[in-house]
Short mmCIF file of C-alpha atoms in Angstrom, two decimals:
data_model
loop_
_atom_site.label_atom_id
_atom_site.label_comp_id
_atom_site.label_asym_id
_atom_site.label_seq_id
_atom_site.Cartn_x
_atom_site.Cartn_y
_atom_site.Cartn_z
CA UNK A 1 248.47 207.14 85.02
CA UNK A 2 248.90 210.09 87.33
CA UNK A 3 250.58 210.20 90.74
CA UNK A 4 249.90 212.06 93.97
CA UNK A 5 251.10 215.61 93.64
CA UNK A 6 250.59 215.82 89.85
CA UNK A 7 249.05 219.02 88.61
CA UNK A 8 246.21 218.19 86.21
CA UNK A 9 243.35 219.82 84.34
CA UNK A 10 239.81 218.42 84.48
CA UNK A 11 237.79 219.94 81.61
CA UNK A 12 234.82 222.12 82.65
CA UNK A 13 236.21 222.23 86.24
CA UNK A 14 239.73 223.60 85.94
CA UNK A 15 243.17 222.72 87.20
CA UNK A 16 244.12 221.19 90.49
CA UNK A 17 246.42 218.79 92.25
CA UNK A 18 245.95 215.04 92.77
CA UNK A 19 245.92 214.69 96.58
CA UNK A 20 245.30 210.95 96.85
CA UNK A 21 244.41 207.79 95.01
CA UNK A 22 241.66 205.93 96.86
CA UNK A 23 239.56 202.86 96.36
CA UNK A 24 235.90 203.48 96.98
CA UNK A 25 232.63 201.67 96.53
CA UNK A 26 230.08 203.82 94.74
CA UNK A 27 226.74 202.42 93.58
CA UNK A 28 227.91 198.88 94.37
CA UNK A 29 231.05 199.13 92.18
CA UNK A 30 234.49 199.22 93.73
CA UNK A 31 236.92 201.46 91.79
CA UNK A 32 240.10 203.42 92.21
CA UNK A 33 239.67 207.20 92.12
CA UNK A 34 241.98 210.15 91.86
CA UNK A 35 241.11 212.68 94.57
CA UNK A 36 241.73 216.04 92.92
CA UNK A 37 241.74 219.30 94.87
CA UNK A 38 240.58 222.33 92.89
CA UNK A 39 242.03 225.41 94.57
CA UNK A 40 239.57 227.71 92.79
CA UNK A 41 236.64 227.15 95.12
CA UNK A 42 238.32 224.69 97.48
CA UNK A 43 236.51 221.73 95.95
CA UNK A 44 237.53 218.09 95.79
CA UNK A 45 236.60 215.89 92.84
CA UNK A 46 236.72 212.11 92.52
CA UNK A 47 237.77 210.90 89.08
CA UNK A 48 237.76 207.16 88.26
CA UNK A 49 241.33 206.15 87.31
CA UNK A 50 240.01 203.96 84.49
CA UNK A 51 238.19 206.84 82.74
CA UNK A 52 240.84 209.58 82.51
CA UNK A 53 240.89 209.51 78.71
CA UNK A 54 237.08 209.71 78.47
CA UNK A 55 236.92 212.71 80.81
CA UNK A 56 239.93 214.41 79.20
CA UNK A 57 242.09 214.62 82.32
CA UNK A 58 245.55 215.94 81.31
CA UNK A 59 248.69 217.47 82.82
CA UNK A 60 248.88 221.26 83.05
CA UNK A 61 250.88 222.97 80.31
CA UNK A 62 254.60 223.64 80.67
CA UNK A 63 255.78 227.13 81.70
CA UNK A 64 257.24 227.60 78.18
CA UNK A 65 253.75 227.36 76.72
CA UNK A 66 252.30 230.26 78.76
CA UNK A 67 253.35 232.99 76.29
CA UNK A 68 251.35 231.21 73.60
CA UNK A 69 248.24 231.48 75.80
CA UNK A 70 248.75 235.26 75.96
CA UNK A 71 249.25 235.38 72.18
CA UNK A 72 245.80 233.76 71.78
CA UNK A 73 244.28 236.17 74.28
CA UNK A 74 245.78 239.15 72.38
CA UNK A 75 244.69 237.80 68.98
CA UNK A 76 241.96 239.25 66.80
CA UNK A 77 238.41 238.09 67.37
CA UNK A 78 237.25 235.91 64.51
CA UNK A 79 233.92 236.48 62.85
CA UNK A 80 231.42 234.92 65.22
CA UNK A 81 227.94 233.72 64.43
CA UNK A 82 225.25 236.32 65.11
CA UNK A 83 223.07 233.42 66.30
CA UNK A 84 223.39 233.35 70.07
CA UNK A 85 222.65 229.62 70.37
CA UNK A 86 225.23 228.62 67.73
CA UNK A 87 227.87 230.89 69.26
CA UNK A 88 227.15 229.52 72.75
CA UNK A 89 227.42 225.87 71.61
CA UNK A 90 230.67 226.57 69.75
CA UNK A 91 232.17 228.17 72.83
CA UNK A 92 230.89 225.38 75.10
CA UNK A 93 232.58 222.76 72.90
CA UNK A 94 235.87 224.66 73.20
CA UNK A 95 235.58 224.75 77.01
CA UNK A 96 234.67 221.05 77.12
CA UNK A 97 237.76 220.18 75.07
CA UNK A 98 239.93 221.03 78.06
CA UNK A 99 242.51 222.62 75.71
CA UNK A 100 243.89 225.78 77.37
CA UNK A 101 244.29 227.50 73.97
CA UNK A 102 240.65 226.90 73.08
CA UNK A 103 239.56 228.12 76.54
CA UNK A 104 241.73 231.22 75.99
CA UNK A 105 239.89 231.77 72.65
CA UNK A 106 236.56 231.67 74.47
CA UNK A 107 237.77 234.15 77.09
CA UNK A 108 239.12 236.48 74.33
CA UNK A 109 235.96 236.23 72.23
CA UNK A 110 233.58 236.83 75.10
CA UNK A 111 235.66 239.62 76.68
CA UNK A 112 235.78 241.45 73.32
CA UNK A 113 232.07 240.84 72.67
CA UNK A 114 231.25 242.13 76.14
CA UNK A 115 233.12 245.37 75.39
CA UNK A 116 231.36 245.79 72.02
CA UNK A 117 227.77 244.72 72.67
CA UNK A 118 227.50 243.28 76.14
CA UNK A 119 226.78 239.66 76.97
CA UNK A 120 223.62 237.75 77.66
CA UNK A 121 223.30 236.15 81.07
CA UNK A 122 224.30 232.79 79.67
CA UNK A 123 227.37 234.15 77.92
CA UNK A 124 228.34 236.13 81.00
CA UNK A 125 228.27 232.93 83.10
CA UNK A 126 230.26 231.17 80.39
CA UNK A 127 232.88 233.90 80.46
CA UNK A 128 233.18 233.53 84.25
CA UNK A 129 233.61 229.76 83.89
CA UNK A 130 236.19 230.05 81.10
CA UNK A 131 238.18 232.70 82.98
CA UNK A 132 238.19 230.53 86.14
CA UNK A 133 239.38 227.48 84.18
CA UNK A 134 242.10 229.52 82.45
CA UNK A 135 243.27 231.19 85.64
CA UNK A 136 243.32 227.89 87.62
CA UNK A 137 245.75 226.39 85.15
CA UNK A 138 247.96 229.49 84.85
CA UNK A 139 248.23 229.71 88.62
CA UNK A 140 249.54 226.14 88.80
CA UNK A 141 251.87 226.51 85.84
CA UNK A 142 253.46 229.86 86.35
CA UNK A 143 253.31 230.33 90.08
CA UNK A 144 251.58 233.65 89.54
CA UNK A 145 248.97 234.80 91.98
CA UNK A 146 245.35 234.83 90.86
CA UNK A 147 245.26 238.63 91.29
CA UNK A 148 248.29 239.03 88.97
CA UNK A 149 246.67 236.93 86.28
CA UNK A 150 243.40 238.88 86.56
CA UNK A 151 245.37 242.16 86.26
CA UNK A 152 247.19 240.81 83.19
CA UNK A 153 243.90 239.80 81.57
CA UNK A 154 242.40 243.22 82.30
CA UNK A 155 245.48 244.90 80.76
CA UNK A 156 245.25 242.77 77.64
CA UNK A 157 241.61 243.74 77.05
CA UNK A 158 242.07 247.40 77.95
CA UNK A 159 244.75 247.64 75.30
CA UNK A 160 242.67 245.78 72.66
CA UNK A 161 241.30 248.03 69.91
CA UNK A 162 237.60 248.77 70.26
#
């Protein structure tokens, strides 16, 4: 169970803060919902309190775990499928997992692929989504500004071997 003020991650949407816990009637069913504010886009999301494990809602990582995220981002790109559809599905599963390290892998893989061969429109949108999810959590964990994190990401990929 989460409380008001908790910093949490909602897979596929990113990190935010629980602003309230409200009871609402939706489609004839009365349930309790977490009201989560997503700072990246100023959105609010309602998440049923009884389905947090199904949707994968989790607390943001600890500050001590941030360096590991950057280790993943600086890592070598694994051999990826040449089949666009298979590669896309694999990356989508990693994003859906809500695991920051898997999201970091997707960002790394797509940033490196973009430098090598360019990305399709679908993969380009996926990269934007993955970066936004990654940045939203790092902003809440580390207290860094979004612009600082973007600059750090750019530095990492500028230094990566081509």
